[in-house]
PDB file of C-alpha atoms in Angstrom:
ATOM      1  CA  MET A 248      16.422   5.109  -6.496  1.00 56.00           C
ATOM      2  CA  ASP A 249      15.930   8.246  -9.117  1.00 64.00           C
ATOM      3  CA  THR A 250      15.037   5.654 -11.803  1.00 73.00           C
ATOM      4  CA  ILE A 251      12.949   3.284  -9.620  1.00 75.00           C
ATOM      5  CA  LYS A 252      10.813   6.530  -9.138  1.00 78.00           C
ATOM      6  CA  GLU A 253      10.409   7.672 -12.207  1.00 80.00           C
ATOM      7  CA  VAL A 254       9.950   3.871 -13.807  1.00 76.00           C
ATOM      8  CA  VAL A 255       7.086   4.079 -10.604  1.00 79.00           C
ATOM      9  CA  GLN A 256       5.939   7.592 -12.173  1.00 79.00           C
ATOM     10  CA  GLN A 257       5.502   6.126 -15.474  1.00 78.00           C
ATOM     11  CA  LYS A 258       3.027   3.229 -14.779  1.00 76.00           C
ATOM     12  CA  TYR A 259       1.099   5.209 -12.905  1.00 77.00           C
ATOM     13  CA  GLY A 260       0.430   8.029 -14.987  1.00 79.00           C
ATOM     14  CA  GLU A 261      -0.284   5.667 -17.817  1.00 77.00           C
ATOM     15  CA  ALA A 262      -3.274   4.053 -15.349  1.00 75.00           C
ATOM     16  CA  ALA A 263      -4.524   6.586 -14.543  1.00 72.00           C
ATOM     17  CA  ARG A 264      -5.078   7.572 -18.239  1.00 78.00           C
ATOM     18  CA  SER A 265      -6.063   4.308 -18.492  1.00 75.00           C
ATOM     19  CA  ALA A 266      -8.896   4.453 -15.989  1.00 71.00           C
ATOM     20  CA  ARG A 267     -10.101   8.113 -17.542  1.00 73.00           C
ATOM     21  CA  ALA A 268     -10.561   6.170 -20.872  1.00 68.00           C
ATOM     22  CA  GLY A 269     -12.986   3.806 -19.087  1.00 70.00           C
ATOM     23  CA  VAL A 270     -10.105   1.100 -19.402  1.00 65.00           C
ATOM     24  CA  LYS A 271      -8.526  -1.030 -16.462  1.00 62.00           C
ATOM     25  CA  SER A 272      -4.628  -0.491 -16.905  1.00 59.00           C
ATOM     26  CA  GLY A 273      -2.060  -3.057 -17.444  1.00 53.00           C
ATOM     27  CA  CYS A 274      -1.712  -4.301 -13.185  1.00 49.00           C
ATOM     28  CA  GLY A 275       1.000  -3.062 -11.343  1.00 47.00           C
ATOM     29  CA  CYS A 276       1.049  -6.153  -9.247  1.00 49.00           C
ATOM     30  CA  GLY A 277      -0.161  -9.255 -11.866  1.00 47.00           C
ATOM     31  CA  THR A 278      -0.176  -9.793 -15.893  1.00 43.00           C
ATOM     32  CA  SER A 279       0.328  -7.315 -18.218  1.00 41.00           C
ATOM     33  CA  SER A 280      -3.211  -8.177 -19.659  1.00 41.00           C
ATOM     34  CA  CYS A 281      -6.489  -9.991 -18.503  1.00 41.00           C
ATOM     35  CA  CYS A 282      -6.649  -8.343 -15.401  1.00 44.00           C
ATOM     36  CA  ASP A 283     -10.015  -9.171 -14.805  1.00 47.00           C
ATOM     37  CA  SER A 284      -8.856 -12.761 -13.624  1.00 53.00           C
ATOM     38  CA  ASP A 285      -5.122 -11.392 -12.356  1.00 60.00           C
ATOM     39  CA  PRO A 286      -4.881 -13.254  -9.120  1.00 61.00           C
ATOM     40  CA  ILE A 287      -3.378 -10.508  -7.935  1.00 58.00           C
ATOM     41  CA  THR A 288      -5.528  -7.093  -8.311  1.00 63.00           C
ATOM     42  CA  SER A 289      -8.669  -8.391  -8.685  1.00 64.00           C
ATOM     43  CA  ASN A 290     -11.738  -9.756  -6.465  1.00 64.00           C
ATOM     44  CA  LEU A 291      -9.984  -6.939  -3.550  1.00 68.00           C
ATOM     45  CA  TYR A 292     -13.270  -4.795  -3.479  1.00 66.00           C
ATOM     46  CA  ASP A 293     -17.586  -6.645  -3.109  1.00 66.00           C
ATOM     47  CA  GLU A 294     -20.139  -4.982  -4.497  1.00 65.00           C
ATOM     48  CA  SER A 295     -21.022  -2.477  -2.149  1.00 68.00           C
ATOM     49  CA  GLN A 296     -17.972  -0.698  -1.733  1.00 72.00           C
ATOM     50  CA  ALA A 297     -17.351  -0.508  -5.631  1.00 62.00           C
ATOM     51  CA  ALA A 298     -20.663   0.686  -6.167  1.00 66.00           C
ATOM     52  CA  ALA A 299     -20.179   3.837  -3.385  1.00 69.00           C
ATOM     53  CA  ILE A 300     -17.249   5.020  -5.391  1.00 69.00           C
ATOM     54  CA  PRO A 301     -16.928   6.461  -9.190  1.00 68.00           C
ATOM     55  CA  ALA A 302     -15.838   3.629 -11.516  1.00 68.00           C
ATOM     56  CA  GLU A 303     -12.486   5.727 -12.542  1.00 70.00           C
ATOM     57  CA  ALA A 304     -11.012   5.136  -8.662  1.00 65.00           C
ATOM     58  CA  LEU A 305     -12.161   1.438  -9.140  1.00 64.00           C
ATOM     59  CA  LEU A 306     -10.599   1.185 -12.750  1.00 65.00           C
ATOM     60  CA  ALA A 307      -7.252   3.001 -11.428  1.00 60.00           C
ATOM     61  CA  SER A 308      -6.813   0.751  -8.514  1.00 63.00           C
ATOM     62  CA  LEU A 309      -3.138  -1.679  -8.867  1.00 70.00           C
ATOM     63  CA  GLY A 310      -3.447  -2.040  -5.316  1.00 70.00           C
ATOM     64  CA  CYS A 311      -2.412  -6.162  -3.719  1.00 73.00           C
ATOM     65  CA  GLY A 312      -5.615  -5.469  -1.100  1.00 75.00           C
ATOM     66  CA  ASN A 313      -8.140  -4.261   0.956  1.00 79.00           C
ATOM     67  CA  PRO A 314      -6.346  -2.266   3.659  1.00 84.00           C
ATOM     68  CA  THR A 315      -9.788  -0.402   4.168  1.00 83.00           C
ATOM     69  CA  ALA A 316     -11.529  -4.028   5.100  1.00 77.00           C
ATOM     70  CA  LEU A 317      -8.649  -5.060   7.457  1.00 77.00           C
ATOM     71  CA  ALA A 318      -7.693  -1.446   9.567  1.00 84.00           C
ATOM     72  CA  GLU A 319     -10.928  -1.265  12.134  1.00 89.00           C
ATOM     73  CA  LEU A 320     -11.656   2.424  10.578  1.00 94.00           C
ATOM     74  CA  LYS A 321     -13.274   4.275  13.535  1.00 95.00           C
ATOM     75  CA  PRO A 322     -15.743   7.025  13.180  1.00 97.00           C
ATOM     76  CA  GLY A 323     -13.758  10.035  13.872  1.00 98.00           C
ATOM     77  CA  GLU A 324     -10.501   9.513  13.326  1.00 98.00           C
ATOM     78  CA  VAL A 325      -7.277  10.663  10.509  1.00 98.00           C
ATOM     79  CA  VAL A 326      -6.587   8.611   8.045  1.00 98.00           C
ATOM     80  CA  LEU A 327      -3.539   8.805   5.949  1.00 98.00           C
ATOM     81  CA  ASP A 328      -3.471   6.435   2.924  1.00 97.00           C
ATOM     82  CA  LEU A 329       0.021   5.746   1.256  1.00 97.00           C
ATOM     83  CA  GLY A 330       0.480   5.941  -2.685  1.00 94.00           C
ATOM     84  CA  SER A 331      -3.577   6.799  -2.862  1.00 93.00           C
ATOM     85  CA  GLY A 332      -3.499   6.350  -6.747  1.00 89.00           C
ATOM     86  CA  GLY A 333      -6.909   6.846  -8.013  1.00 89.00           C
ATOM     87  CA  GLY A 334      -8.210   7.822  -4.406  1.00 91.00           C
ATOM     88  CA  ILE A 335     -10.520   4.369  -4.249  1.00 90.00           C
ATOM     89  CA  ASP A 336      -9.133   3.245   0.105  1.00 92.00           C
ATOM     90  CA  VAL A 337      -9.349   7.129   0.354  1.00 95.00           C
ATOM     91  CA  LEU A 338     -13.255   7.407  -0.624  1.00 94.00           C
ATOM     92  CA  LEU A 339     -13.201   3.944   1.448  1.00 93.00           C
ATOM     93  CA  SER A 340     -11.862   5.239   4.595  1.00 95.00           C
ATOM     94  CA  ALA A 341     -13.343   8.475   4.111  1.00 96.00           C
ATOM     95  CA  LYS A 342     -16.765   6.978   4.621  1.00 94.00           C
ATOM     96  CA  ARG A 343     -15.822   4.333   7.641  1.00 94.00           C
ATOM     97  CA  VAL A 344     -15.178   7.726   9.428  1.00 97.00           C
ATOM     98  CA  GLY A 345     -17.304  10.309   8.658  1.00 97.00           C
ATOM     99  CA  PRO A 346     -17.922  13.867   8.827  1.00 96.00           C
ATOM    100  CA  THR A 347     -16.373  14.377  11.852  1.00 98.00           C
ATOM    101  CA  GLY A 348     -12.877  11.999  10.405  1.00 98.00           C
ATOM    102  CA  TRP A 349     -10.578  12.793   7.765  1.00 98.00           C
ATOM    103  CA  ALA A 350      -8.947  10.846   4.992  1.00 98.00           C
ATOM    104  CA  TYR A 351      -5.898  12.075   3.408  1.00 98.00           C
ATOM    105  CA  GLY A 352      -4.597  10.582   0.180  1.00 97.00           C
ATOM    106  CA  LEU A 353      -0.026  10.835  -1.020  1.00 98.00           C
ATOM    107  CA  ASP A 354       0.792  10.356  -4.275  1.00 96.00           C
ATOM    108  CA  MET A 355       3.521  11.443  -6.129  1.00 93.00           C
ATOM    109  CA  THR A 356       1.995  11.395  -9.731  1.00 91.00           C
ATOM    110  CA  ASP A 357       0.090  14.414 -11.239  1.00 92.00           C
ATOM    111  CA  GLU A 358      -1.917  12.485 -13.169  1.00 91.00           C
ATOM    112  CA  MET A 359      -3.234   9.853 -10.702  1.00 90.00           C
ATOM    113  CA  LEU A 360      -3.164  13.338  -8.229  1.00 95.00           C
ATOM    114  CA  ALA A 361      -5.978  15.132 -10.767  1.00 93.00           C
ATOM    115  CA  LEU A 362      -8.009  11.860 -11.225  1.00 91.00           C
ATOM    116  CA  ALA A 363      -8.225  11.245  -7.511  1.00 93.00           C
ATOM    117  CA  ARG A 364      -9.602  14.819  -6.477  1.00 95.00           C
ATOM    118  CA  GLU A 365     -11.954  14.030  -9.943  1.00 92.00           C
ATOM    119  CA  ASN A 366     -13.045  10.985  -8.075  1.00 92.00           C
ATOM    120  CA  GLN A 367     -14.136  12.882  -4.763  1.00 95.00           C
ATOM    121  CA  GLN A 368     -15.112  15.857  -6.726  1.00 95.00           C
ATOM    122  CA  LYS A 369     -17.581  12.590  -8.252  1.00 92.00           C
ATOM    123  CA  SER A 370     -18.531  10.917  -5.005  1.00 93.00           C
ATOM    124  CA  GLY A 371     -19.165  14.426  -3.150  1.00 95.00           C
ATOM    125  CA  LEU A 372     -16.972  13.598  -0.499  1.00 96.00           C
ATOM    126  CA  THR A 373     -15.522  16.775   1.487  1.00 96.00           C
ATOM    127  CA  ASN A 374     -13.338  15.337   4.205  1.00 98.00           C
ATOM    128  CA  VAL A 375     -10.790  14.469   1.928  1.00 98.00           C
ATOM    129  CA  THR A 376      -7.531  15.878   1.062  1.00 98.00           C
ATOM    130  CA  PHE A 377      -5.079  13.916  -1.499  1.00 98.00           C
ATOM    131  CA  LEU A 378      -1.202  15.827  -0.827  1.00 98.00           C
ATOM    132  CA  LYS A 379       1.472  15.753  -3.364  1.00 97.00           C
ATOM    133  CA  GLY A 380       4.580  14.085  -2.575  1.00 97.00           C
ATOM    134  CA  GLU A 381       6.469  11.077  -1.632  1.00 96.00           C
ATOM    135  CA  ILE A 382       6.214   8.380   1.106  1.00 97.00           C
ATOM    136  CA  GLU A 383       9.345   8.399   2.267  1.00 97.00           C
ATOM    137  CA  GLN A 384       8.767  12.378   2.520  1.00 97.00           C
ATOM    138  CA  ILE A 385       5.282  12.691   3.959  1.00 98.00           C
ATOM    139  CA  PRO A 386       4.224  15.835   4.320  1.00 98.00           C
ATOM    140  CA  LEU A 387       2.492  16.324   7.891  1.00 98.00           C
ATOM    141  CA  THR A 388       3.364  16.595  10.898  1.00 98.00           C
ATOM    142  CA  ASN A 389       4.332  14.217  13.978  1.00 98.00           C
ATOM    143  CA  ASN A 390       1.559  12.583  15.588  1.00 98.00           C
ATOM    144  CA  SER A 391      -0.992  14.251  13.187  1.00 98.00           C
ATOM    145  CA  VAL A 392      -2.903  10.551  11.930  1.00 98.00           C
ATOM    146  CA  ASP A 393      -4.384   8.139  13.577  1.00 98.00           C
ATOM    147  CA  VAL A 394      -4.034   5.450  11.044  1.00 98.00           C
ATOM    148  CA  ILE A 395      -1.890   4.927   8.404  1.00 98.00           C
ATOM    149  CA  ILE A 396      -2.885   2.567   5.482  1.00 96.00           C
ATOM    150  CA  SER A 397      -1.406   1.640   1.906  1.00 95.00           C
ATOM    151  CA  ASN A 398      -1.930  -0.622  -0.489  1.00 91.00           C
ATOM    152  CA  CYS A 399       0.623  -2.448  -2.759  1.00 88.00           C
ATOM    153  CA  VAL A 400       2.984   0.411  -2.673  1.00 91.00           C
ATOM    154  CA  ILE A 401       5.247   0.347  -0.013  1.00 94.00           C
ATOM    155  CA  ASN A 402       6.860  -2.388  -1.729  1.00 90.00           C
ATOM    156  CA  LEU A 403       7.936   0.123  -4.447  1.00 89.00           C
ATOM    157  CA  SER A 404       9.839   1.906  -2.611  1.00 91.00           C
ATOM    158  CA  ALA A 405      13.570   2.184  -2.581  1.00 89.00           C
ATOM    159  CA  ASP A 406      14.331   3.136   1.015  1.00 94.00           C
ATOM    160  CA  LYS A 407      11.302   1.600   3.079  1.00 96.00           C
ATOM    161  CA  ASP A 408      13.486   2.129   6.107  1.00 97.00           C
ATOM    162  CA  ARG A 409      12.709   5.859   5.674  1.00 98.00           C
ATOM    163  CA  VAL A 410       8.613   4.851   4.511  1.00 98.00           C
ATOM    164  CA  ILE A 411       8.364   3.160   8.008  1.00 98.00           C
ATOM    165  CA  ALA A 412      10.286   6.031   9.961  1.00 98.00           C
ATOM    166  CA  GLU A 413       8.042   8.353   8.174  1.00 98.00           C
ATOM    167  CA  ALA A 414       4.973   6.819   8.840  1.00 98.00           C
ATOM    168  CA  PHE A 415       6.135   6.292  12.954  1.00 98.00           C
ATOM    169  CA  ARG A 416       6.920   9.954  12.953  1.00 98.00           C
ATOM    170  CA  VAL A 417       3.256  10.903  11.752  1.00 98.00           C
ATOM    171  CA  LEU A 418       1.015   8.614  13.676  1.00 98.00           C
ATOM    172  CA  ARG A 419      -0.092   9.481  17.502  1.00 98.00           C
ATOM    173  CA  PRO A 420       1.201   7.762  20.420  1.00 98.00           C
ATOM    174  CA  GLY A 421      -1.268   4.235  20.064  1.00 97.00           C
ATOM    175  CA  GLY A 422      -1.612   5.043  16.396  1.00 97.00           C
ATOM    176  CA  ARG A 423      -1.801   1.929  13.509  1.00 97.00           C
ATOM    177  CA  PHE A 424      -0.197   0.720  10.918  1.00 98.00           C
ATOM    178  CA  ALA A 425      -2.432  -1.368   8.407  1.00 96.00           C
ATOM    179  CA  VAL A 426      -1.251  -1.476   5.178  1.00 96.00           C
ATOM    180  CA  SER A 427      -1.514  -4.707   2.303  1.00 92.00           C
ATOM    181  CA  ASP A 428       2.026  -5.431   0.580  1.00 91.00           C
ATOM    182  CA  VAL A 429       3.410  -8.051  -1.535  1.00 88.00           C
ATOM    183  CA  VAL A 430       5.635  -9.986   1.226  1.00 90.00           C
ATOM    184  CA  VAL A 431       8.220 -12.860   0.275  1.00 88.00           C
ATOM    185  CA  ARG A 432       8.514 -16.434   2.363  1.00 85.00           C
ATOM    186  CA  GLY A 433      11.383 -17.837   2.945  1.00 79.00           C
ATOM    187  CA  GLU A 434      15.010 -16.498   0.906  1.00 70.00           C
ATOM    188  CA  ALA A 435      16.085 -13.734  -0.760  1.00 68.00           C
ATOM    189  CA  VAL A 436      14.261 -12.950  -3.829  1.00 74.00           C
ATOM    190  CA  PRO A 437      16.430 -14.510  -7.295  1.00 76.00           C
ATOM    191  CA  ASP A 438      18.918 -11.514  -8.457  1.00 77.00           C
ATOM    192  CA  ALA A 439      17.585 -12.057 -12.138  1.00 76.00           C
ATOM    193  CA  LEU A 440      13.962 -10.758 -10.849  1.00 77.00           C
ATOM    194  CA  ARG A 441      15.235  -7.972  -8.812  1.00 74.00           C
ATOM    195  CA  ARG A 442      16.951  -6.232 -11.780  1.00 71.00           C
ATOM    196  CA  ASN A 443      14.034  -6.358 -13.373  1.00 72.00           C
ATOM    197  CA  MET A 444      12.325  -2.954 -13.560  1.00 56.00           C
ATOM    198  CA  GLU A 445       9.124  -3.967 -15.017  1.00 59.00           C
ATOM    199  CA  LEU A 446       9.255  -6.770 -11.949  1.00 73.00           C
ATOM    200  CA  TRP A 447       9.491  -4.201  -9.321  1.00 66.00           C
ATOM    201  CA  VAL A 448       6.530  -1.755 -10.893  1.00 58.00           C
ATOM    202  CA  GLY A 449       4.682  -4.791 -10.617  1.00 70.00           C
ATOM    203  CA  CYS A 450       5.247  -5.167  -6.678  1.00 68.00           C
ATOM    204  CA  VAL A 451       7.367  -8.299  -7.043  1.00 69.00           C
ATOM    205  CA  ALA A 452      10.780  -7.263  -6.838  1.00 73.00           C
ATOM    206  CA  GLY A 453      10.492  -5.434  -4.478  1.00 85.00           C
ATOM    207  CA  ALA A 454       9.159  -7.096  -1.414  1.00 87.00           C
ATOM    208  CA  LEU A 455      10.741  -7.255   1.659  1.00 89.00           C
ATOM    209  CA  GLU A 456      11.083 -10.521   3.377  1.00 91.00           C
ATOM    210  CA  GLU A 457       8.293 -11.657   6.178  1.00 92.00           C
ATOM    211  CA  SER A 458      10.977 -11.409   8.899  1.00 94.00           C
ATOM    212  CA  SER A 459      12.628  -8.170   7.812  1.00 94.00           C
ATOM    213  CA  TYR A 460       9.488  -6.652   7.146  1.00 96.00           C
ATOM    214  CA  ARG A 461       9.155  -7.483  11.010  1.00 96.00           C
ATOM    215  CA  ASP A 462      12.331  -6.307  11.810  1.00 97.00           C
ATOM    216  CA  LYS A 463      12.194  -3.409  10.149  1.00 98.00           C
ATOM    217  CA  LEU A 464       8.873  -2.009  12.094  1.00 98.00           C
ATOM    218  CA  ALA A 465      10.845  -2.519  15.195  1.00 98.00           C
ATOM    219  CA  ARG A 466      13.582  -1.570  14.937  1.00 98.00           C
ATOM    220  CA  ALA A 467      11.004   2.035  13.640  1.00 98.00           C
ATOM    221  CA  GLY A 468       9.790   1.609  17.552  1.00 98.00           C
ATOM    222  CA  PHE A 469       6.897   0.008  16.273  1.00 98.00           C
ATOM    223  CA  GLU A 470       4.933  -3.364  18.429  1.00 97.00           C
ATOM    224  CA  ARG A 471       2.369  -5.682  18.357  1.00 96.00           C
ATOM    225  CA  THR A 472       3.703  -6.212  14.562  1.00 96.00           C
ATOM    226  CA  ASP A 473       1.503  -9.259  12.971  1.00 95.00           C
ATOM    227  CA  VAL A 474       2.251 -10.404   9.289  1.00 94.00           C
ATOM    228  CA  GLU A 475      -1.243 -11.931   8.167  1.00 91.00           C
ATOM    229  CA  PRO A 476      -1.273 -13.977   4.959  1.00 90.00           C
ATOM    230  CA  THR A 477      -4.260 -12.617   2.257  1.00 89.00           C
ATOM    231  CA  ARG A 478      -3.481 -14.319  -1.421  1.00 86.00           C
ATOM    232  CA  VAL A 479      -0.507 -16.584  -2.120  1.00 87.00           C
ATOM    233  CA  TYR A 480       1.019 -17.372  -5.138  1.00 85.00           C
ATOM    234  CA  ARG A 481       1.770 -19.969  -7.033  1.00 85.00           C
ATOM    235  CA  ALA A 482       4.254 -20.174 -10.395  1.00 84.00           C
ATOM    236  CA  ALA A 483       1.381 -21.272 -12.983  1.00 83.00           C
ATOM    237  CA  ASP A 484      -0.242 -17.277 -11.163  1.00 81.00           C
ATOM    238  CA  ALA A 485       3.510 -15.774 -12.413  1.00 79.00           C
ATOM    239  CA  ARG A 486       4.059 -17.917 -15.777  1.00 82.00           C
ATOM    240  CA  GLN A 487       2.607 -14.915 -17.769  1.00 79.00           C
ATOM    241  CA  PHE A 488       3.976 -11.859 -16.166  1.00 76.00           C
ATOM    242  CA  LEU A 489       7.473 -13.834 -16.164  1.00 80.00           C
ATOM    243  CA  GLU A 490       7.215 -14.716 -19.747  1.00 83.00           C
ATOM    244  CA  GLU A 491       7.021 -11.337 -20.942  1.00 80.00           C
ATOM    245  CA  ALA A 492      10.412 -10.207 -18.851  1.00 78.00           C
ATOM    246  CA  GLY A 493      11.729 -13.506 -20.112  1.00 82.00           C
ATOM    247  CA  LEU A 494      12.445 -15.100 -16.632  1.00 80.00           C
ATOM    248  CA  ALA A 495      10.023 -18.162 -17.036  1.00 80.00           C
ATOM    249  CA  ASP A 496      12.575 -20.461 -16.911  1.00 83.00           C
ATOM    250  CA  ASP A 497      11.723 -23.331 -14.685  1.00 85.00           C
ATOM    251  CA  ALA A 498      14.309 -22.845 -12.169  1.00 83.00           C
ATOM    252  CA  THR A 499      12.602 -19.598 -11.595  1.00 81.00           C
ATOM    253  CA  LEU A 500       9.472 -20.840 -11.552  1.00 83.00           C
ATOM    254  CA  THR A 501      10.328 -23.118  -8.846  1.00 84.00           C
ATOM    255  CA  GLN A 502      11.929 -20.742  -6.837  1.00 81.00           C
ATOM    256  CA  ILE A 503       9.156 -18.583  -6.600  1.00 82.00           C
ATOM    257  CA  ASP A 504       6.270 -21.421  -6.067  1.00 86.00           C
ATOM    258  CA  GLY A 505       4.341 -20.240  -3.270  1.00 87.00           C
ATOM    259  CA  ARG A 506       6.702 -17.763  -2.054  1.00 85.00           C
ATOM    260  CA  PHE A 507       5.230 -14.457  -2.519  1.00 86.00           C
ATOM    261  CA  MET A 508       2.192 -13.894  -0.688  1.00 87.00           C
ATOM    262  CA  SER A 509      -0.134 -10.466  -0.320  1.00 87.00           C
ATOM    263  CA  ALA A 510      -0.081  -9.823   3.610  1.00 91.00           C
ATOM    264  CA  PHE A 511      -1.924  -7.231   5.586  1.00 93.00           C
ATOM    265  CA  ILE A 512       0.635  -5.751   7.867  1.00 96.00           C
ATOM    266  CA  ARG A 513      -0.311  -4.538  11.335  1.00 96.00           C
ATOM    267  CA  ALA A 514       1.456  -2.571  14.146  1.00 97.00           C
ATOM    268  CA  ARG A 515       1.178  -0.077  16.576  1.00 97.00           C
ATOM    269  CA  LYS A 516       2.701   3.209  17.602  1.00 98.00           C
ATOM    270  CA  PRO A 517       3.056   2.484  21.205  1.00 97.00           C
ATOM    271  CA  ALA A 518       0.811   4.481  23.127  1.00 93.00           C
ATOM    272  CA  PRO A 519       2.049   6.576  26.636  1.00 85.00           C
ATOM    273  CA  ALA A 520       2.756   4.757  29.399  1.00 80.00           C
ATOM    274  CA  ALA A 521       0.048   5.138  32.130  1.00 72.00           C
ATOM    275  CA  LYS A 522       0.346   7.534  35.217  1.00 66.00           C
ATOM    276  CA  THR A 523       0.739   5.324  38.590  1.00 63.00           C
ATOM    277  CA  CYS A 524      -0.799   6.891  41.133  1.00 60.00           C
ATOM    278  CA  CYS A 525       1.964   7.288  44.319  1.00 60.00           C
ATOM    279  CA  SER A 526      -0.145   8.817  46.788  1.00 56.00           C
ATOM    280  CA  SER A 527      -3.924  10.741  48.066  1.00 56.00           C
ATOM    281  CA  THR A 528      -3.028  14.060  46.407  1.00 56.00           C
ATOM    282  CA  CYS A 529      -2.024  12.938  42.801  1.00 55.00           C
ATOM    283  CA  CYS A 530      -5.454  11.187  42.153  1.00 54.00           C
ATOM    284  CA  ALA A 531      -6.829  14.807  43.063  1.00 47.00           C
TER     285      ALA A 531
END
């Protein structure tokens, strides 16, 4: 697990340095070049969203979706972004929840945290806090968050059960889990893919199978789980990425064709049961 974390930190540290230089990094969830046409990370944010945040936040984004567009954030809510990177989803969330709400970003990579704090200063937003830590050990108290979002990060964890349990812990009763992630449809990912660390960092080898994702959320206590595909990837989309890893043989391409998708995963922490009135005095 420590090796996975080290590789993730290195990859995302490089992405932060590239963003500072005004360059889009090699994509965390796609090919290592030509990111403008990458089928996973491109065109996730509309023009109005991109214009509302510092350019460096967008350049540092290595996500596979746009959780802020789907999480139905409300003014006054407290939001936590797991693996917040350069801060793009935190800053967009802070705008949505307004001055009476708050947006936390949690990341373990120093370079990304420094970049995110710079982006916060440029944005002028004050209802934001960036925290250093790991998503397996969230540094917030129980029942302190209304909504948890994440953008293509949970799949990078080697202990997803712990991440989901931590998310459940910090959510308030009735709180919402609303993340974008890469999900596998059908059978397990081929071993050759799982052994490749670069693919793990790139969001492929760490992806959960759809039914496994649902099961893990249910075991943690979540209810009303929904997995909504947002982009389904074909073998042609991944060919360059797999060629760079030496895994672009016909058998592998056939195994992955249409099997991976970006999805929006929703779930809720159960709300307290409503009190029932059993006499004339209890309703007073």
